[in-house]
Each structure stands twice: as structure tokens, then as C-alpha cells.
Amino acid sequence: MASLLTDRTSRAVNTYTYTSRPRALPCQRRRYRDNFLQPEEEPMRYGNIMYDRRVIRGNTYALQTGQLLFNFDLEVKPMLDVLVGKTIEQSLLEVMEEEELANLQAMQYAYEEIQNIELAEVQRLEEQERRHREEKERRKHQQWEIVNKHKETSQKIAARAFAQRYLADLLPSVFSSLRDSGYFYDPIERDIEIGFLPWLMNEVEKTMEYSMVGRTVLDMLIREVVEKRLSMYENKEDKHQSLRPEDEHGGPGAMRDQPVSYDFQEQSLSHTQRPLLDRDDLPRMSYDGRPSQERKYMEEGELLGQSEETAIRKSLGKEELQ
Amino acid sequence: MAQAPISTHLPPDTKPTKASIAYGHRALPKLNEELRSEDLTTRQKALMALCDLMHDPEYVYQAIDIGCLESLKALLKDINDLVRIKATEVLYIMAIHTMGRDGLLKHDIIRALSFLLNDANPICRENLHKVYKLLALLPSGAQGILNSGLIPSLVWKLQKEQGAIQELILDTLASCLRVDATEALGSRVVPFLKQQLLSGSHSIRAKAACTLMAVSIPWQGKKQVWQYGVIPILVQLLKDDVDEVQANAAGALMFATVTTEGKYAALEAEAISPLLDLLCSPTNKVRLNATKALTMLAEAPEGRRALQSHVHTFRALEKEASEATMRRVAQIAIRVIEGKP
């Protein structure tokens, strides 16, 4: 130790501070104890210090003889301090580590308990909520069904009532419309209408035709008679009379078939009767149809009214005869 | 007197099995290099030294920083048994510290360890499962284990392994299943656990009940627990001697009876009387879980009828409760029993 100090202070130029870098000592000082004590230690190097005489220990009763290496008690103290200290430190560390672990585990345990309980509570509430919700849904659904059924039933009733009313009116109206269209007929009436009346009309027509035909025939007869009488009369007159200036009348009169005699008769009467003759030509051409016959009757009536009384009376007489 | 000159001989090597640790911050890098050496003895000695050092969190941080984990991963595939055992032990000690767990997760140790699941050496497997158990305590760790698809193999191992390893696997599974149980439920964990519930060892029963509790948290789990008829066994376990088993069984029941089918299964198995007995138990956890389970059962009309005569017990519990949780739980129970729907 002293040598060390002297060595250091001898180098006053390069002082040692905390910033100075470590440097190798220039001089080779004695490093190993072996160099110093080697010859003496050699035989005892691996000996047990417990039995080494040169070591002083507290409990030796032996006298301290010979060279002393070192005082055991004094030397061992720092070493023991370090050893025991380190051991205790290490064991303390390990114990603390285990204690820490145990603490952590206890805390974890407690935390887990609470966590589990809370989780279970949450799940229970969830489940309860779900059950309530489902129950509500089911009840709502039920109510909805009931309301629906109500509505449907009322609709059905309304529909039925309406249909009944509608159909109640329908039946009479159907019947009345059918009756109106004539689908319900009295068979006797129908029969009379279909069968009897046409026949009746036919018969009436026929009868009337017969009378018409009869009249026509009668007229023809009367005409013929009158014409014959006229011709007979004219023959007689021709004998009495001389030439007449009205031969022209006889010309057209000769063309005609039946009313020839009649024309002569007319011409012989007066000139004023010519329009009447003309008028007479037209109806005589057509002997068909009742209206012509009727007109003929009328004209005949006129003519006869306008002609001399004698001719009329003759025809009438002829008619009465027939 | 002590003197400065020292002996030429090196100091006697007190621990030949351990590598000498360099001083200060050189310790770990040196050990890291030794871990990668070709010599088997060096590797073993380095591992032993590392084991001791890893108890200190500062060393753990440094080790992860310099990349010891990569060398350790390589050593996991070593042929020598001792190397593997010690490597897994180092990882276990590292996993005790949070930093260690983070580092393990970051360096994907889970997958590297999974190759050792079928290892021949049981101590190695034990250490491995210890690592998994500690990792699973961390949520991200549990997620990591789930993501690596280890759950089916763990469930499978549950059947194969025995004793201490079984307990470790049960612990691991319990923590993982709290995060996500779907995979496990798919690999028939419930029947296995049902077998474990009847095992002889009380710690296995306790841990199996705990895992069942974790399993019956998700709805699928509840359904499976009811389907496999586990509820009667749980009711039986309520009369068990060990407090821990009782507590965990009550907890599993508490979760399983949330569903209506679970409730009626428990009522059929006559769970109410054992649960009422448990209310007087000394352990806090037992009382809490039992009260909760009774609350669940009180929601069913039959349960409510049976429990209405016992409301006074709940009131007494509420009064004596030392902590807020117990009080709250007792109050909820009373409210459920007496409430009108």
C-alpha cells in the first residue's frame, strides 16, 4: 500500500483523476505474491488453512510459533461479510420474488372472482331481457292476430249482409226483367197470338178479297152490260143520226178494248167531258190493286154522276139485278 | 494482513457446471455467444448461468434486447435433453416477468415451443406447459395461443398427460377459453372435462371445474354443458370437501344456469339445497358463486317458490357482507326472488 502511494505521487506531472484513462504502470512491480514467498509456500500451497500452523485463528490454544501468514479471524471478517451478505441478498430477492408472485396471484384471484360474478350478472340480465322481449313479441303477435281475426270477422259479416241485401233486390229485378223480355208467357195467349190471329187475318183478307173480286166481277158485268147496251143504243142512234164531226174520238176509242162503248157514250154527251175521259184512260189501263179499283169506283161514281141520269139508272138497275 | 499481490493460480472453480459470468453488462452478450457455440458443454454451462440470471428483470430486458431468444429458439431443437430442459426453464423464468412475456410473444416463441409438445422428456414438457400457462394469463398471450391453433392439440393432450402437466394444461385452457372458446368447444373439450371432474385428485377437480366455468361463459358452451349432462355432476361436486372445488363448481353452475334449459336441468338435479348449504361457507368465493347461482335459479318459477322461504338467509348475508360485491350480489338475489314478473 505504501509503495503504491509513493509510486503514484512520484508522478506528479501526470495526476490521476476520474477522467484519466486507465494506463499500464510503467514499472514492473511485483504482482504476484508467489514471486515473493514462493520458496516458502511451495510445500504448503495446497494445504488446508484450518490446519496450517502459520494462520492465526481465534480458537487455537497453541502458541503462536513460527512465521505467521495471516490472522484468520481478522482476514475472514470482510470475506464473511461479503459472502453472507450476498447470500442473504440473493435469498431475500428470491423470497421477495415469490412473495410478489403470491401477491399477484391473490390479486388476480380476487379480480377473477369479481369478474366472474359481474359476467354472470350481465349474462343473466341479458337472458332476462331476451326472455322479456320474446314474451312481449309473442304477446304483441297474439294481440295482432286477435285484431286481425276481429277485422276479418267483421268484414265477413259486413260482406254477407251486403250480399244478402243485394241479392234480395236481385231476385225480383231478375224476374221482372225476364217478365219484361217476355220470357214468361201465357201459353194460351201465345197460342192465340201465334196461331189464331194470323189465321184470322188471313181469313179476313181472303173474305175481303172475295168481296173485292165479287165487286170487280160485278163491275165487269155491269160494264159489259152497259157497253152492250151502249153499243146497242149507239147502233140505234147511228141509224137516226148522220155523220158526226167527232170521228177522231172514235179513232182512239176504237183502239181500246172495253171502254169503247163507254167513250162513244161520253162523246155523244158533251165536250166538257173530255178531261174526264182522259182521266178515265189512266185508271182503266191498270186493273190491278184495290186502290185503282177504288179510284175506279170513285170515277165511275163521278162519271156516273156527271153523265146523264138515264145511263146511271140503267147501271144501277143492272147492279140491283145482280 | 491482506496484501495487494494476488495468487498466480486462478481461484478455485466452485461451480464447474455453470459458465462464469462476465462482469457488468458484458455478462449477457458473452453468454449469448456461448449459447451459440458448437461445444455441448459450453452450451449447457451457459444455459445454467442464464437460468440464474433471468431472475433479475433487468437482465431479462437486456437478454431480449440482444436477441438471446433467437439462440434459445435454436437450442429448443437441440438433441440433448438437458439443453432442452434448461432452455425451456429459462423461458419459463423469463415468462414470470411482464417484459419477458412481451418479448416471448413478439419473438413468436409459442410456435417454436409447440414443436416440443410431443417431446419425450417429461420435465421438458412440464416446463413448456408452465411457459404456456404464464403466457395465457396475459390477454394478448391467450390470443397468441389461440391464433397459433394450439387449442385442439392442448385439449388432446389433456387426455394423454397425467398429473402436474394436466393441471398446467387445465390452467392454460381456462385462461385461453375466457378469451375465445369456439375452437375448444369444437374439439370436444366438454366431454374431457366431464371425465376430469370425477378424477381422484382434488386439484385436478378444482381446475377442471374452473375450466368448465370458463367454457360455460359463451352461449355455445352453455348449450354444450347442458347437452352433455354435466350439470348433475356439478351439483354433486357442490358437496365436495375441498373449498376450491365447491367454489368452482358453483361458478360453473352459475354460468350454465343462465339459459332456461340449464335452469331446469339444475332444478331437476336438485341444486338448490347444496347451494343453500354453501352460503354458510367460510370462503368468500364460494359464497359469491353460490349466491349468484341461486339468483339464476330464482328466475324460474319453481326456483322462486323454493327460495322464497329462504330470503332471510340472503338478508343476513347482505348485512354481514364485508365488501361491496357480496352486498350487491345479495341484494340482487333478494330482488329477483321477491320481484314480480
XYZ file of C-alpha atoms in Angstrom:
663
model
C 0.000 0.000 0.000
C 2.791 2.454 0.943
C 4.748 1.565 -2.144
C 1.714 2.230 -4.213
C 1.302 5.674 -2.796
C 4.935 6.591 -3.324
C 4.727 5.365 -6.864
C 1.696 7.492 -7.553
C 2.965 10.670 -6.021
C 6.287 10.347 -7.755
C 4.458 11.033 -10.990
C 3.394 14.496 -10.105
C 3.273 15.526 -13.752
C 0.507 13.072 -14.709
C -2.014 13.311 -11.916
C -4.765 10.765 -11.610
C -8.342 12.000 -11.857
C -11.584 10.326 -12.642
C -11.364 11.396 -16.257
C -7.995 9.876 -16.865
C -7.957 6.710 -18.809
C -6.504 3.582 -17.243
C -2.947 3.124 -18.188
C -0.456 0.445 -17.654
C 2.052 1.070 -14.944
C 5.416 1.774 -16.376
C 7.462 -0.129 -13.903
C 7.048 -3.751 -13.398
C 6.134 -4.013 -9.829
C 5.743 -7.229 -8.038
C 2.374 -8.622 -8.975
C 2.175 -11.945 -7.524
C 2.753 -12.950 -4.039
C 4.240 -16.122 -5.324
C 7.335 -14.356 -6.516
C 7.850 -13.017 -3.076
C 7.142 -16.016 -0.962
C 7.416 -18.841 -3.408
C 10.198 -20.850 -1.872
C 8.461 -20.884 1.435
C 4.938 -21.693 0.323
C 5.749 -24.425 -2.032
C 5.447 -27.350 0.275
C 2.264 -25.966 1.905
C 0.380 -24.481 -1.131
C -2.488 -26.855 -1.210
C -2.726 -27.357 2.500
C -5.878 -26.802 4.458
C -5.812 -23.429 6.111
C -7.645 -24.911 9.058
C -4.579 -26.918 9.974
C -1.970 -24.507 8.758
C 0.179 -23.502 11.591
C 1.029 -20.184 10.115
C -2.549 -18.972 10.219
C -3.841 -17.434 13.389
C -7.323 -18.361 14.338
C -9.193 -17.296 17.358
C -9.723 -20.650 18.956
C -6.250 -22.047 18.852
C -4.768 -22.706 22.157
C -1.444 -23.390 20.574
C 1.173 -20.833 20.994
C 1.868 -18.677 18.085
C 5.188 -20.017 16.926
C 6.897 -19.618 13.669
C 6.052 -17.260 10.846
C 2.543 -16.082 10.654
C 0.823 -15.968 7.339
C -2.240 -14.166 8.360
C -4.680 -13.748 11.153
C -7.650 -15.838 10.276
C -10.227 -14.011 12.305
C -9.274 -10.597 11.067
C -8.954 -11.673 7.464
C -12.072 -13.719 7.367
C -14.357 -10.967 8.583
C -14.629 -8.940 5.395
C -14.878 -12.071 3.329
C -17.557 -13.456 5.540
C -19.348 -10.164 5.392
C -19.416 -10.252 1.660
C -20.368 -13.898 1.457
C -23.140 -13.743 3.997
C -24.348 -10.502 2.646
C -24.572 -11.801 -0.877
C -26.289 -14.958 0.213
C -28.848 -13.127 2.231
C -29.391 -10.665 -0.570
C -29.947 -13.449 -3.024
C -32.325 -15.263 -0.740
C -34.162 -12.053 0.012
C -34.541 -11.484 -3.684
C -35.900 -14.943 -4.194
C -38.280 -14.639 -1.282
C -39.462 -11.288 -2.497
C -39.958 -12.678 -5.935
C -42.078 -15.462 -4.582
C -43.981 -13.095 -2.355
C -44.605 -10.830 -5.298
C -45.823 -13.759 -7.303
C -48.104 -14.844 -4.474
C -49.471 -11.334 -4.123
C -50.100 -11.072 -7.801
C -51.841 -14.350 -7.789
C -54.048 -13.384 -4.861
C -54.977 -10.140 -6.565
C -55.664 -11.987 -9.748
C -57.818 -14.448 -7.892
C -59.903 -11.735 -6.270
C -60.203 -9.923 -9.570
C -61.269 -13.088 -11.317
C -63.952 -13.698 -8.730
C -65.416 -10.284 -9.240
C -65.087 -10.594 -12.986
C -66.919 -13.885 -12.996
C -69.700 -12.585 -10.808
C -70.146 -9.500 -12.929
C -70.088 -11.529 -16.115
C -72.693 -13.896 -14.740
C -74.840 -10.928 -13.755
C -74.534 -9.419 -17.206
C -75.487 -12.688 -18.821
C -78.413 -13.132 -16.517
C -79.709 -9.690 -17.295
C -79.190 -10.313 -20.983
C -81.117 -13.539 -20.772
C -83.868 -11.873 -18.791
C -84.041 -9.091 -21.345
C -84.230 -11.604 -24.136
C -86.970 -13.525 -22.397
C -88.956 -10.376 -21.747
C -88.520 -9.255 -25.271
C -89.617 -12.592 -26.645
C -92.607 -12.605 -24.336
C -93.533 -9.113 -25.467
C -93.153 -10.136 -29.089
C -95.301 -13.169 -28.554
C -97.997 -11.169 -26.800
C -97.913 -8.478 -29.439
C -98.177 -11.116 -32.085
C -101.110 -12.687 -30.302
C -102.861 -9.355 -29.997
C -102.234 -8.627 -33.602
C -103.697 -11.976 -34.564
C -106.771 -11.270 -32.454
C -107.250 -7.874 -34.017
C -106.801 -9.350 -37.445
C -109.348 -12.044 -36.766
C -111.759 -9.410 -35.454
C -111.346 -7.345 -38.541
C -111.765 -10.325 -40.775
C -114.885 -11.487 -38.979
C -116.474 -8.056 -39.100
C -115.578 -7.795 -42.751
C -117.117 -11.156 -43.405
C -120.309 -10.176 -41.609
C -120.497 -6.898 -43.480
C -119.871 -8.650 -46.751
C -122.515 -11.210 -46.012
C -125.102 -8.568 -45.023
C -124.331 -6.563 -48.105
C -124.546 -9.588 -50.343
C -127.852 -10.551 -48.819
C -129.315 -7.139 -49.414
C -128.012 -7.004 -52.901
C -129.295 -10.395 -53.764
C -132.665 -9.689 -52.152
C -133.175 -6.943 -54.663
C -131.713 -9.022 -57.377
C -134.337 -11.712 -57.390
C -137.414 -9.583 -58.081
C -135.500 -7.479 -60.540
C -134.376 -10.577 -62.360
C -137.890 -11.833 -62.502
C -139.276 -8.535 -63.600
C -136.686 -8.120 -66.299
C -137.347 -11.620 -67.533
C -141.021 -10.953 -67.498
C -140.419 -7.755 -69.373
C -138.403 -9.506 -72.025
C -141.317 -11.819 -72.459
C -139.802 -14.978 -71.241
C -142.864 -15.712 -69.134
C -145.790 -16.044 -71.407
C -149.212 -17.365 -71.037
C -149.246 -20.328 -73.386
C -152.881 -19.843 -74.354
C -152.285 -16.205 -75.100
C -149.186 -17.094 -77.031
C -151.019 -19.737 -78.840
C -153.781 -17.322 -79.726
C -151.257 -14.753 -80.781
C -149.192 -17.121 -82.858
C -151.808 -19.359 -84.257
C -155.216 -17.878 -84.235
C -154.768 -14.257 -85.057
C -152.750 -14.703 -88.230
C -155.218 -17.210 -89.424
C -157.992 -14.837 -88.589
C -156.310 -12.060 -90.501
C -155.715 -14.366 -93.366
C -159.314 -15.323 -93.415
C -160.431 -11.718 -93.161
C -158.164 -10.837 -96.023
C -159.450 -13.656 -98.025
C -163.039 -12.703 -97.350
C -162.383 -9.150 -98.281
C -160.632 -10.242 -101.392
C -163.572 -12.329 -102.242
C -165.883 -9.384 -101.891
C -163.466 -7.291 -103.913
C -163.268 -9.886 -106.542
C -167.014 -10.116 -106.443
C -167.348 -6.439 -106.853
C -164.826 -6.398 -109.585
C -166.641 -9.152 -111.346
C -169.852 -7.306 -110.802
C -168.297 -4.184 -112.176
C -167.129 -6.056 -115.185
C -170.533 -7.460 -115.663
C -172.103 -4.084 -115.308
C -169.614 -2.614 -117.711
C -170.186 -5.271 -120.227
C -173.889 -4.858 -119.935
C -173.620 -1.153 -120.114
C -171.306 -1.332 -123.085
C -173.564 -3.721 -124.809
C -176.482 -1.528 -124.091
C -174.468 1.437 -125.222
C -173.433 -0.231 -128.379
C -176.968 -1.285 -128.937
C -178.044 2.237 -128.188
C -175.428 3.678 -130.474
C -176.406 1.376 -133.182
C -179.795 2.725 -132.817
C -178.532 6.275 -132.750
C -176.402 5.756 -135.783
C -179.325 4.878 -137.612
C -181.024 8.061 -136.528
C -178.072 10.417 -136.716
C -175.970 11.359 -139.622
C -172.198 11.720 -139.658
C -170.755 13.326 -136.643
C -167.592 15.516 -136.710
C -166.099 13.566 -133.869
C -164.707 10.624 -135.667
C -161.452 11.373 -134.201
C -162.921 10.399 -130.917
C -163.945 7.158 -132.335
C -160.379 6.542 -133.511
C -158.791 6.495 -130.157
C -161.907 4.947 -128.853
C -161.558 2.051 -131.320
C -158.062 1.237 -130.061
C -159.404 0.489 -126.737
C -160.962 -2.793 -125.910
C -163.567 -2.492 -123.302
C -164.432 1.069 -122.630
C -165.093 1.760 -126.361
C -168.786 1.903 -125.989
C -168.492 3.990 -122.994
C -166.372 6.565 -124.800
C -168.898 6.888 -127.529
C -171.432 7.466 -124.974
C -169.347 10.176 -123.474
C -168.558 11.876 -126.718
C -172.093 11.934 -127.544
C -172.836 13.709 -124.380
C -170.595 16.856 -124.342
C -167.160 18.216 -124.981
C -166.721 19.209 -121.415
C -166.488 15.639 -120.516
C -163.099 15.145 -122.223
C -160.877 15.852 -119.228
C -162.950 13.296 -117.505
C -162.270 10.818 -120.251
C -158.604 11.464 -120.100
C -158.704 10.870 -116.533
C -160.618 7.739 -117.151
C -157.954 6.338 -119.513
C -155.263 6.064 -116.956
C -157.109 4.079 -114.336
C -158.504 1.753 -116.946
C -155.062 0.714 -118.123
C -154.305 -0.792 -114.752
C -156.802 -3.161 -113.346
C -154.583 -4.368 -110.583
C -154.806 -3.426 -106.914
C -157.517 -2.229 -104.811
C -156.716 1.475 -104.882
C -157.156 1.551 -108.652
C -160.355 -0.217 -108.247
C -161.369 2.166 -105.613
C -160.447 5.054 -107.761
C -162.337 3.483 -110.497
C -165.285 3.258 -108.257
C -164.910 6.901 -107.422
C -164.539 7.923 -111.002
C -167.297 5.781 -112.049
C -169.292 7.388 -109.416
C -168.326 10.834 -110.702
C -168.739 9.928 -114.223
C -171.974 8.411 -113.498
C -172.978 11.465 -111.561
C -171.981 13.712 -114.395
C -173.448 11.648 -117.100
C -176.992 11.565 -117.899
C -179.317 10.182 -115.454
C -180.566 7.520 -117.699
C -177.282 5.723 -118.052
C -176.806 5.792 -114.251
C -180.150 4.436 -113.585
C -179.540 1.665 -116.023
C -176.305 0.649 -114.455
C -177.784 0.860 -111.042
C -180.612 -1.174 -112.122
C -178.233 -3.744 -113.530
C -176.425 -3.799 -110.309
C -179.528 -4.349 -108.354
C -180.333 -7.196 -110.560
C -177.034 -8.783 -109.809
C -2.743 -8.720 6.689
C -4.155 -8.821 3.226
C -1.889 -7.570 0.551
C -2.331 -6.330 -2.944
C -0.422 -9.027 -4.837
C -2.673 -11.903 -5.682
C -2.044 -15.554 -6.347
C -0.984 -16.698 -9.830
C -3.397 -19.577 -9.731
C -6.884 -18.964 -10.805
C -9.416 -19.052 -7.963
C -10.963 -22.483 -7.436
C -13.966 -23.094 -9.626
C -16.831 -23.512 -7.183
C -19.445 -24.345 -9.768
C -18.000 -26.357 -12.622
C -21.439 -26.787 -14.115
C -22.028 -23.106 -14.605
C -20.300 -20.844 -17.024
C -18.508 -17.960 -15.443
C -20.456 -14.783 -15.740
C -18.593 -11.815 -17.045
C -18.679 -8.612 -15.128
C -21.281 -5.916 -15.647
C -23.016 -5.519 -18.890
C -20.713 -7.941 -20.644
C -22.419 -10.835 -18.886
C -25.272 -11.442 -21.245
C -23.556 -10.872 -24.571
C -20.867 -13.346 -23.547
C -23.480 -15.862 -22.528
C -25.301 -15.288 -25.775
C -22.192 -16.133 -27.732
C -21.610 -19.175 -25.617
C -25.135 -20.317 -26.320
C -24.317 -20.438 -29.974
C -21.087 -22.325 -29.578
C -20.622 -25.756 -31.073
C -19.434 -27.349 -27.874
C -22.164 -29.049 -25.920
C -20.626 -28.434 -22.504
C -20.285 -24.736 -23.180
C -23.884 -24.539 -24.179
C -25.049 -26.358 -21.107
C -22.972 -24.277 -18.787
C -24.169 -21.095 -20.431
C -27.747 -22.204 -20.019
C -27.292 -22.884 -16.347
C -25.823 -19.441 -15.854
C -28.604 -17.886 -17.822
C -31.171 -19.587 -15.613
C -29.764 -17.856 -12.585
C -29.515 -14.511 -14.240
C -33.031 -14.430 -15.545
C -34.477 -13.943 -12.132
C -33.491 -10.333 -12.403
C -35.882 -8.325 -14.579
C -33.111 -6.023 -15.783
C -31.232 -8.950 -17.163
C -34.387 -10.196 -18.787
C -34.836 -6.933 -20.586
C -31.227 -6.949 -21.702
C -31.396 -10.533 -22.814
C -34.371 -9.885 -25.013
C -32.738 -6.755 -26.307
C -29.582 -8.500 -27.507
C -31.526 -11.322 -29.050
C -30.996 -14.214 -26.681
C -34.364 -15.500 -27.666
C -33.214 -16.411 -31.136
C -30.377 -18.521 -29.748
C -32.787 -20.066 -27.288
C -35.182 -20.920 -30.078
C -32.376 -22.682 -31.905
C -31.494 -24.560 -28.746
C -35.049 -25.802 -28.387
C -34.427 -28.095 -31.289
C -31.248 -29.471 -29.748
C -30.822 -33.206 -29.493
C -29.514 -33.184 -25.962
C -32.194 -33.474 -23.304
C -30.535 -31.254 -20.738
C -30.160 -28.457 -23.213
C -33.842 -28.560 -24.000
C -34.854 -28.792 -20.374
C -32.733 -25.872 -19.409
C -33.804 -23.834 -22.399
C -37.441 -24.272 -21.539
C -36.658 -23.462 -17.918
C -35.016 -20.223 -18.981
C -38.080 -19.358 -20.981
C -40.267 -20.155 -18.008
C -38.324 -17.856 -15.759
C -38.442 -15.159 -18.366
C -42.190 -15.563 -18.658
C -42.604 -14.731 -14.985
C -41.810 -11.127 -15.775
C -44.077 -8.974 -17.892
C -41.239 -7.866 -20.092
C -40.302 -11.419 -20.608
C -43.832 -12.299 -21.664
C -43.949 -9.417 -24.098
C -40.650 -10.445 -25.578
C -41.746 -14.040 -25.846
C -44.849 -13.042 -27.695
C -43.004 -10.731 -30.029
C -40.472 -13.363 -30.977
C -43.103 -15.971 -31.666
C -41.891 -18.396 -29.042
C -45.281 -20.068 -28.908
C -44.877 -21.651 -32.266
C -41.295 -22.647 -31.567
C -42.374 -24.305 -28.339
C -45.260 -26.086 -29.971
C -42.831 -28.409 -31.689
C -41.912 -29.740 -28.262
C -45.426 -30.720 -27.286
C -44.666 -34.321 -28.146
C -41.259 -34.266 -26.580
C -40.099 -37.471 -24.945
C -38.763 -35.862 -21.832
C -41.481 -35.104 -19.259
C -39.604 -32.317 -17.499
C -39.223 -30.559 -20.786
C -42.923 -30.833 -21.428
C -43.668 -29.615 -17.910
C -41.579 -26.518 -18.393
C -43.199 -25.987 -21.729
C -46.643 -26.047 -20.224
C -45.526 -23.763 -17.445
C -44.494 -21.257 -20.103
C -47.861 -21.599 -21.801
C -49.706 -21.198 -18.568
C -47.898 -17.975 -17.739
C -48.341 -16.682 -21.256
C -52.040 -17.413 -21.191
C -52.502 -15.202 -18.168
C -51.862 -12.239 -20.430
C -54.784 -11.475 -22.757
C -52.516 -10.984 -25.735
C -50.752 -14.172 -24.789
C -54.002 -16.067 -24.710
C -54.867 -14.571 -28.061
C -51.486 -15.632 -29.375
C -52.034 -19.194 -28.243
C -55.464 -19.186 -29.844
C -54.133 -17.777 -33.080
C -51.488 -20.442 -33.353
C -54.200 -23.071 -33.368
C -52.854 -24.942 -30.392
C -56.151 -25.401 -28.618
C -57.178 -28.671 -30.263
C -53.761 -30.195 -29.549
C -53.898 -28.946 -25.968
C -57.316 -30.479 -25.469
C -55.981 -33.681 -26.942
C -53.008 -33.597 -24.615
C -55.345 -33.095 -21.699
C -56.391 -36.656 -22.095
C -52.939 -38.047 -22.687
C -50.948 -36.341 -19.997
C -51.048 -37.066 -16.322
C -50.652 -35.300 -13.009
C -48.931 -31.961 -12.810
C -48.865 -31.461 -16.543
C -52.602 -31.998 -16.683
C -53.102 -29.283 -14.103
C -50.931 -26.922 -16.088
C -52.830 -27.615 -19.267
C -56.106 -27.075 -17.449
C -54.885 -23.714 -16.229
C -53.747 -22.751 -19.693
C -57.046 -23.776 -21.213
C -59.021 -21.929 -18.562
C -57.249 -18.694 -19.374
C -57.453 -19.177 -23.135
C -61.086 -20.125 -23.153
C -62.016 -16.923 -21.409
C -60.871 -15.097 -24.489
C -62.434 -17.279 -27.144
C -63.892 -20.698 -26.631
C -65.260 -21.591 -30.018
C -62.302 -23.649 -31.159
C -62.148 -25.602 -27.958
C -65.857 -26.301 -27.983
C -65.414 -27.688 -31.437
C -62.758 -30.119 -30.245
C -64.947 -31.762 -27.647
C -63.435 -30.214 -24.594
C -66.610 -30.629 -22.568
C -66.633 -34.450 -22.503
C -62.974 -34.464 -21.498
C -63.610 -32.024 -18.715
C -66.544 -34.091 -17.583
C -64.158 -37.005 -17.073
C -61.723 -34.817 -15.193
C -64.452 -33.715 -12.829
C -64.622 -37.226 -11.471
C -60.889 -37.638 -11.098
C -59.294 -38.503 -7.766
C -57.022 -35.541 -7.265
C -58.757 -32.525 -5.792
C -56.557 -30.041 -7.565
C -57.475 -31.591 -10.899
C -61.137 -31.470 -9.952
C -60.802 -27.862 -8.917
C -59.013 -26.869 -12.067
C -61.349 -28.845 -14.286
C -64.310 -27.097 -12.663
C -62.552 -23.787 -13.229
C -62.047 -24.590 -16.897
C -65.678 -25.616 -17.157
C -66.598 -22.273 -15.699
C -64.644 -20.610 -18.466
C -66.206 -22.897 -21.044
C -69.758 -22.125 -19.988
C -69.376 -18.388 -20.412
C -70.218 -18.274 -24.150
C -73.700 -19.358 -25.191
C -72.437 -22.264 -27.249
C -70.583 -23.529 -24.226
C -73.685 -23.324 -22.080
C -75.605 -25.328 -24.601
C -72.911 -27.977 -24.731
C -72.641 -28.186 -20.952
C -76.348 -28.855 -20.779
C -76.273 -31.264 -23.702
C -73.505 -33.438 -22.285
C -75.259 -33.696 -18.957
C -72.509 -32.080 -16.923
C -74.882 -30.227 -14.637
C -75.765 -33.174 -12.388
C -72.069 -33.859 -11.885
C -71.514 -30.236 -10.949
C -74.324 -30.439 -8.419
C -72.634 -33.477 -6.966
C -69.350 -31.608 -6.715
C -71.075 -28.951 -4.650
C -70.954 -31.402 -1.772
C -67.226 -31.937 -2.232
C -64.829 -31.492 0.677
C -62.445 -29.083 -0.899
C -63.445 -25.423 -0.877
C -61.845 -24.678 -4.181
C -63.787 -27.456 -5.892
C -67.025 -26.217 -4.378
C -66.342 -22.671 -5.438
C -65.507 -23.590 -8.998
C -68.434 -25.956 -9.303
C -70.780 -23.243 -8.054
C -69.225 -20.869 -10.541
C -69.695 -23.260 -13.426
C -73.306 -23.783 -12.366
C -73.792 -20.049 -12.150
C -72.856 -19.655 -15.788
C -74.579 -22.757 -17.035
C -77.927 -21.869 -15.478
C -78.322 -18.607 -17.360
C -80.181 -20.435 -20.118
C -83.650 -21.768 -19.464
C -82.638 -25.356 -20.204
C -79.739 -25.085 -17.804
C -82.048 -23.749 -15.115
C -84.440 -26.612 -15.416
C -81.655 -29.172 -15.590
C -80.215 -27.793 -12.367
C -83.612 -27.738 -10.688
C -84.154 -31.326 -11.712
C -80.770 -32.275 -10.266
C -81.895 -30.571 -7.038
C -79.196 -27.971 -6.926
C -80.953 -25.649 -4.515
C -80.243 -27.404 -1.224
C -76.469 -27.870 -1.734
C -76.213 -24.277 -2.882
C -78.012 -23.084 0.226
C -75.535 -25.047 2.342
C -72.683 -23.362 0.552
C -73.936 -19.957 1.628
C -72.508 -20.584 5.066
C -69.096 -21.484 3.745
C -66.045 -19.609 5.044
C -64.557 -18.929 1.648
C -65.710 -15.716 0.045
C -65.590 -17.084 -3.460
C -67.847 -19.970 -2.532
C -70.467 -17.678 -1.043
C -70.374 -15.327 -4.011
C -70.747 -18.042 -6.591
C -73.423 -19.864 -4.662
C -75.478 -16.687 -4.262
C -75.167 -15.950 -7.940
C -76.202 -19.468 -8.900
C -79.238 -19.221 -6.621
C -80.129 -15.906 -8.258
C -80.152 -17.598 -11.627
C -82.339 -20.388 -10.337
C -84.730 -17.919 -8.710
C -85.711 -16.632 -12.111
C -87.552 -19.846 -12.826
C -90.970 -20.032 -11.150
C -90.224 -23.310 -9.384
C -86.929 -21.951 -8.100
C -88.581 -18.803 -6.846
C -91.166 -20.761 -4.957
C -88.492 -22.886 -3.298
C -86.312 -19.941 -2.415
C -88.965 -17.645 -1.042
C -88.745 -19.345 2.297
C -85.000 -18.706 2.436
C -84.953 -14.996 1.817
C -83.828 -14.371 5.372
C -80.523 -16.120 4.665
C -79.853 -13.666 1.896
C -80.750 -10.733 4.088
C -78.318 -11.979 6.730
C -75.632 -12.303 4.084
C -76.256 -8.797 2.915
C -75.884 -7.403 6.390
C -72.698 -9.270 7.174
C -71.083 -8.645 3.858
C -67.718 -7.029 4.256
C -67.231 -5.970 0.680
C -69.411 -4.231 -1.789
C -69.516 -7.134 -4.193
C -71.078 -9.513 -1.730
C -73.626 -6.944 -0.676
C -74.590 -6.174 -4.199
C -74.900 -9.825 -5.093
C -77.103 -10.499 -2.082
C -79.293 -7.505 -2.906
C -79.765 -8.676 -6.451
C -80.688 -12.129 -5.205
C -83.324 -10.719 -2.860
C -84.706 -8.531 -5.608
C -85.010 -11.425 -8.018
C -86.668 -13.697 -5.510
C -89.224 -11.167 -4.420
C -89.816 -9.397 -7.699
C -92.990 -9.820 -9.655
C -92.709 -10.603 -13.372
